[in-house]
Short mmCIF file of C-alpha atoms and ligand atoms in Angstrom, two decimals:
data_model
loop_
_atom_site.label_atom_id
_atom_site.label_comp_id
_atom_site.label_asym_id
_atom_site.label_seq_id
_atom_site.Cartn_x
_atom_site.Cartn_y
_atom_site.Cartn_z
CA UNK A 1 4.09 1.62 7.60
CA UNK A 2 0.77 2.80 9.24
CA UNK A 3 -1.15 0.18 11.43
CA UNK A 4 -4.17 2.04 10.70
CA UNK A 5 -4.08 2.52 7.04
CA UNK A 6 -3.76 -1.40 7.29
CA UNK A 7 -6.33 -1.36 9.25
CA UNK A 8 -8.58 0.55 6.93
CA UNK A 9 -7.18 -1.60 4.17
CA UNK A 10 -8.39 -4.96 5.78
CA UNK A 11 -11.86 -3.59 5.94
CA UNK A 12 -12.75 -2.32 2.84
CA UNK A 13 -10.58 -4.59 1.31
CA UNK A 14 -10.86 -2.88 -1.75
CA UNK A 15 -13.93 -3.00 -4.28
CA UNK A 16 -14.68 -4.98 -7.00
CA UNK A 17 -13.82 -1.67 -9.24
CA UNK A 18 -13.93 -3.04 -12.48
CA UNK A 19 -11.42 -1.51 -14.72
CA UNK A 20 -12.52 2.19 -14.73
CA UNK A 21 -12.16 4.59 -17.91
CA UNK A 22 -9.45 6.79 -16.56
CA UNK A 23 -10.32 10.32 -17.70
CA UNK A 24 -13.96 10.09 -16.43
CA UNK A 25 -12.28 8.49 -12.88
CA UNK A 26 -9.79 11.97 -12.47
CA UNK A 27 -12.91 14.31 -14.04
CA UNK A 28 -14.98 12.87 -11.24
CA UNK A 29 -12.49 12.70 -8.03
CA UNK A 30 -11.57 17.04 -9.50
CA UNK A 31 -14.91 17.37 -9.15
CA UNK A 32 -14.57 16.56 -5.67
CA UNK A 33 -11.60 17.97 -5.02
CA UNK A 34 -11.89 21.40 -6.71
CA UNK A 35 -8.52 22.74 -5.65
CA UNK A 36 -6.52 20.27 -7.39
CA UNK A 37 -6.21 20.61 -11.37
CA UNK A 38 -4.99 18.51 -14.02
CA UNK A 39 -2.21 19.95 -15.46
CA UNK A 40 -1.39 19.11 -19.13
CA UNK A 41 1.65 21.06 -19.59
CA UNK A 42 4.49 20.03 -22.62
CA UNK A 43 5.88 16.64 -20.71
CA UNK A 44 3.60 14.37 -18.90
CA UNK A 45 0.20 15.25 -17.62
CA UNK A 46 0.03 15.76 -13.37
CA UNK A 47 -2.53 16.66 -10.90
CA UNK A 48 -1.97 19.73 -9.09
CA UNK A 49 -3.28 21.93 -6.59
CA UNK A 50 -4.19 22.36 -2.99
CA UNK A 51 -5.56 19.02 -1.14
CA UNK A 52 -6.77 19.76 1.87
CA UNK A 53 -6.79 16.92 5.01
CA UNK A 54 -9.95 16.88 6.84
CA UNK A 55 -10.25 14.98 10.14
CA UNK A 56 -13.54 11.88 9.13
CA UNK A 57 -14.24 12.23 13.15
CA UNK A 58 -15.77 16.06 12.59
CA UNK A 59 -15.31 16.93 9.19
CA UNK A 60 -12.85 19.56 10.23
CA UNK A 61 -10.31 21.14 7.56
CA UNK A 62 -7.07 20.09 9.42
CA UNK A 63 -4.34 21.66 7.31
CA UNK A 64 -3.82 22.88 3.70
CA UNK A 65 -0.73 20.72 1.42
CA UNK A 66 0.09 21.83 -1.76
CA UNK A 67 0.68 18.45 -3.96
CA UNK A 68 1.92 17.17 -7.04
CA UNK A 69 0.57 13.74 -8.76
CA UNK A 70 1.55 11.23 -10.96
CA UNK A 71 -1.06 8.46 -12.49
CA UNK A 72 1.73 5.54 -13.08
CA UNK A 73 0.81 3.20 -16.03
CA UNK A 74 -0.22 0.72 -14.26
CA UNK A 75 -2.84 2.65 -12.58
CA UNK A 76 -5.42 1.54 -11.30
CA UNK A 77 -3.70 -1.46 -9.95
CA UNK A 78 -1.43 0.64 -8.75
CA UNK A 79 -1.34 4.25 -6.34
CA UNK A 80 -0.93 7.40 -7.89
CA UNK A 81 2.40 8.89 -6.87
CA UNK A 82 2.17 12.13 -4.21
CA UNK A 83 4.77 14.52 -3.66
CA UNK A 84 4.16 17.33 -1.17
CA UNK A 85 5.58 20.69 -2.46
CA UNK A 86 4.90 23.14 0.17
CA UNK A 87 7.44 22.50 2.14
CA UNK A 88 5.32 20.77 5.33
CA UNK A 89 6.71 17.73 5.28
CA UNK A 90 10.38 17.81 6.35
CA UNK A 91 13.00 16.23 6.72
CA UNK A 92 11.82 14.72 3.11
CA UNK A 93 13.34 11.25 4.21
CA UNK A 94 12.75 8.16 5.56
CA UNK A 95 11.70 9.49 8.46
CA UNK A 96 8.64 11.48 7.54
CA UNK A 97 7.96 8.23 5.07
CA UNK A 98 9.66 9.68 1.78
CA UNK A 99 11.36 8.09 -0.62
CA UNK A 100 14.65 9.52 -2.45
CA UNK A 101 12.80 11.09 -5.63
CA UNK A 102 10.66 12.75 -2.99
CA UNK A 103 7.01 10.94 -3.18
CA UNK A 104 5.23 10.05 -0.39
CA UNK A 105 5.25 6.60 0.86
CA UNK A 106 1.43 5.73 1.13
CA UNK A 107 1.97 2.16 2.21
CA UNK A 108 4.37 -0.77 1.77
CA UNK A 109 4.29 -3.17 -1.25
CA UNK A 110 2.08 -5.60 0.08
CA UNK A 111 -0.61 -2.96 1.33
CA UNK A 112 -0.21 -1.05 -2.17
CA UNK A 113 -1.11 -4.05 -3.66
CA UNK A 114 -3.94 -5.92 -1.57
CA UNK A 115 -5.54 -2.38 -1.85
CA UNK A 116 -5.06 -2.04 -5.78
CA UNK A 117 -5.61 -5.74 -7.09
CA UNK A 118 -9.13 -4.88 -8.37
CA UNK A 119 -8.74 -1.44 -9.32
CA UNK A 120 -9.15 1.74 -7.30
CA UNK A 121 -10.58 4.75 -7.92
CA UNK A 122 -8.87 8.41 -7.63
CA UNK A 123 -11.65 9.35 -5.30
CA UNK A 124 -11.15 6.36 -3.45
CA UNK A 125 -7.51 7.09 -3.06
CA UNK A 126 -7.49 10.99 -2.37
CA UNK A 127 -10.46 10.01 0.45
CA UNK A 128 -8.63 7.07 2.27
CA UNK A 129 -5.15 7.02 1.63
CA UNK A 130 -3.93 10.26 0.50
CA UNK A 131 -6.33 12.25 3.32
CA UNK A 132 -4.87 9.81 6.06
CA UNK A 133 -1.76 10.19 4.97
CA UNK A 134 -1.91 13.86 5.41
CA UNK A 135 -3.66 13.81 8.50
CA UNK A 136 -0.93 11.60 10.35
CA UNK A 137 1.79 13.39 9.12
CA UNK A 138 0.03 16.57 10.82
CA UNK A 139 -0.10 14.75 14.04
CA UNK A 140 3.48 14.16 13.51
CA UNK A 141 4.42 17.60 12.95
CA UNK A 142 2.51 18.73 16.02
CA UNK A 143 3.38 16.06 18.63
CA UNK A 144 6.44 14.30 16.83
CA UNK A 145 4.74 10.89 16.99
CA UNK A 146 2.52 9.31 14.82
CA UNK A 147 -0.97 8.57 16.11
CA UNK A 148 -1.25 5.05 16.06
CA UNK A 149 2.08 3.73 15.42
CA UNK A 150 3.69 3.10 12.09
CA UNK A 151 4.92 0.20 10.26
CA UNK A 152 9.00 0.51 9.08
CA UNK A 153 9.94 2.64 6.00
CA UNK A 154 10.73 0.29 2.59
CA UNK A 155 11.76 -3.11 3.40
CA UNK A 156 11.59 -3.56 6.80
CA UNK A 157 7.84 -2.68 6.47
CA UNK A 158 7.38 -5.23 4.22
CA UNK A 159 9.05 -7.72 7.03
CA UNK A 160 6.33 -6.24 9.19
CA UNK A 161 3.97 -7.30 7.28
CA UNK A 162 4.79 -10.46 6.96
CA UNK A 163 5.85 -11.10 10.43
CA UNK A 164 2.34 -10.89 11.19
CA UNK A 165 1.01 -12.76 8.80
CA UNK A 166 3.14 -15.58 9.22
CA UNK A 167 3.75 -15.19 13.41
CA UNK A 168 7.40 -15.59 13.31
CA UNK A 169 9.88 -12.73 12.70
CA UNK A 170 12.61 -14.96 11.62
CA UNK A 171 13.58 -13.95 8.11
CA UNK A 172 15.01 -17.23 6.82
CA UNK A 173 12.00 -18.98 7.78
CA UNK A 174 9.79 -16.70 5.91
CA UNK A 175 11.79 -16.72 2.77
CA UNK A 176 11.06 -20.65 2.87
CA UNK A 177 7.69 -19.67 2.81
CA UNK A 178 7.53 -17.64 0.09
CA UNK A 179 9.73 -19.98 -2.10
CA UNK A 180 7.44 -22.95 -1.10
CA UNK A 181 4.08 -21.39 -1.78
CA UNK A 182 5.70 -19.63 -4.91
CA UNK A 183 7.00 -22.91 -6.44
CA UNK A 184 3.90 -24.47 -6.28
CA UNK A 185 0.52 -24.57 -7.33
CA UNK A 186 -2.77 -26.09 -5.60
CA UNK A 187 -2.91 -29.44 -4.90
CA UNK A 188 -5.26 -32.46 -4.33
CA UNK A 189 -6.86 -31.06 -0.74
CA UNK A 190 -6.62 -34.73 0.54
CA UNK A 191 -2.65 -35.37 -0.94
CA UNK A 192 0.34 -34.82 1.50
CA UNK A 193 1.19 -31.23 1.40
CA UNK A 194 4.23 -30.02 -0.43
CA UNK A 195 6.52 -29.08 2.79
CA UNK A 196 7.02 -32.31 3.53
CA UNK A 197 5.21 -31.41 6.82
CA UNK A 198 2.93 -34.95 6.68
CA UNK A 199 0.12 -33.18 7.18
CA UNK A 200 -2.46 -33.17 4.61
CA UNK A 201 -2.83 -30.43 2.28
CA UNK A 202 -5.88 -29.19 3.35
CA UNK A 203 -4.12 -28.37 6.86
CA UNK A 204 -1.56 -27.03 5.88
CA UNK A 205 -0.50 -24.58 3.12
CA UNK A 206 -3.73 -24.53 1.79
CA UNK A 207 -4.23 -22.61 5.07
CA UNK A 208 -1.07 -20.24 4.39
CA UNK A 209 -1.60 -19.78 0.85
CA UNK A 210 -4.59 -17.57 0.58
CA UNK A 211 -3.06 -15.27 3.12
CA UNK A 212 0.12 -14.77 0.72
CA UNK A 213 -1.14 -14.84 -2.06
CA UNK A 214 -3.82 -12.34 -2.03
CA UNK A 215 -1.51 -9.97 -3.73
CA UNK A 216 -1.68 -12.03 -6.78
CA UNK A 217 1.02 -14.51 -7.69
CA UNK A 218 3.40 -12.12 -9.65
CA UNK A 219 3.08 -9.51 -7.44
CA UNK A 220 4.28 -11.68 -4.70
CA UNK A 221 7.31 -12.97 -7.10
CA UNK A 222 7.53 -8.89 -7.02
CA UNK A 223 7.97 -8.84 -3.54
CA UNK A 224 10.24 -11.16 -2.85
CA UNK A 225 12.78 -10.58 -4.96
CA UNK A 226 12.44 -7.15 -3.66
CA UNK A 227 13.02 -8.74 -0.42
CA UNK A 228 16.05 -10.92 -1.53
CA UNK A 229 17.46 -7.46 -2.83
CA UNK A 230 17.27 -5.16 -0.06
CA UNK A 231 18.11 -7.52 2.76
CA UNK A 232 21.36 -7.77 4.19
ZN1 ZN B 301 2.52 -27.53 4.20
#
C-alpha cells in the first residue's frame, strides 16, 4: 500500500521500544486521545471511541471516525487491528484498503513488520499510522485518489515491496531469492557465495541479505509462504 507510510516507515524506522508494559502503554496513548475508551465489556477488551485525523502540516482537525480496536497477542510486534464503524469508509473492500472481516489495512506484511520488530507503542501507532491512514482515506473520499499513490491491496503489495527492493518485478526470480537467503545462514565474508554466482560472499548476498531480512528470519518464512499461497 501507501508510498508514504513507507516512506515514514524508512525514517523512523521504528524505536528501540523495549518491550513496553501494556496497560500503562493504552493508559498513556487514552490519555492522549481522550475520545477513545477502553472498553471491557463480557468478551474481549477493545478500544473505542471517536479518533479524530488531524492534518501534521497545520494541526487542523480534518474529519471525525468513529473506530473500533483490537490489541492482537502479539502486540507490540504487531499493529493493533482498526475497524471504522461510522460508516465513512465505503465500499468496505479492497478498494478503500479493507480486508473481508472489515479492519483496516494499515500496511502490507513487510511494512507491518519492519515497523513492529522492536516494539511499538499505541501512541506511536494512533500518531503515525492510524492518523495517516485516516487522513488519506479523506483525500480519497474527497478527490477519489489517494494523495501520493498507493501500494496494491494484500499480496500484490507485498510484490511491490519487493520489486523494489530487489529491482526486478519478475516473480520467479524473487522467489529464488527468498529460498536462497532463507536456506542459508552467514557465511565466511571471503568464501564463494552460496548462489553459485562466483562472486565472493561479501559481494554478493551479504549485500541482499540485510535488506530481506530486516523483518526477522521467521517473519520472512511468514511471508513467503504467504506469497507461495496467494499467487497464482
Ligand atoms: Zn550470491
Amino acid at each position: 500500500m501507501l508510498q508514504l507510510l513507507w516512506l515514514l516507515l524508512e525514517l523512523l524506522n521504528n524505536p528501540t521500544a523495549p518491550m513496553i508494559e501494556i496497560t500503562k502503554d493504552i493508559e498513556r496513548a487514552l490519555k492522549k486521545y481522550p475520545t477513545l475508551q477502553y472498553v471491557q465489556g463480557t468478551g474481549k477488551p477493545f478500544i473505542a471511541g471517536s479518533f479524530i485525523a488531524q492534518s501534521k502540516v497545520d494541526n487542523i482537525d480534518i474529519e471525525t471516525y468513529e473506530i473500533k480496536m483490537t490489541i492482537p497477542p502479539n502486540y507490540p510486534n504487531a499493529f493493533p487491528r482498526v475497524w471504522e464503524t461510522g460508516g465513512k469508509i465505503m465500499p468496505r473492500n479492497a478498494t478503500r484498503h479493507i480486508y473481508t472481516d472489515g479492519s483496516l489495512c494499515l500496511g502490507n506484511m513487510i511494512d507491518e513488520a519492519r515497523a513492529c520488530r522492536n516494539g511499538i507503542t499505541l501512541t506511536w501507532f494512533l500518531d503515525e499510522i492510524l492518523n495517516v491512514h485516516l487522513c488519506r482515506e479523506f483525500v480519497r473520499e474527497e478527490t477519489g485518489k489517494y494523495p501520493t499513490g498507493e501500494r496494491s491491496h494484500d499480496a500484490e503489495g507485498v510484490w511491490e515491496s519487493y520489486y523494489e527492493i530487489l529491482g526486478t518485478t519478475d516473480k520467479l526470480k524473487i522467489f529464488n531469492e527468498l529460498e536462497l537467503v532463507l536456506s542459508h545462514h552467514h557465511i565466511e565474508r571471503n568464501s564463494s557465495c552460496y548462489c553459485n554466482s562466483g562472486k565472493k560472499y561479501k559481494i554478493c548476498h551479504s549485500r541482499i541479505e540485510p535488506k530481506l531480512l530486516d523483518v526477522g528470519r521467521e517473519k520472512l518464512k511468514q511471508i513467503y509462504d504467504y506469497l507461495k499461497a496467494n499467487t497464482q
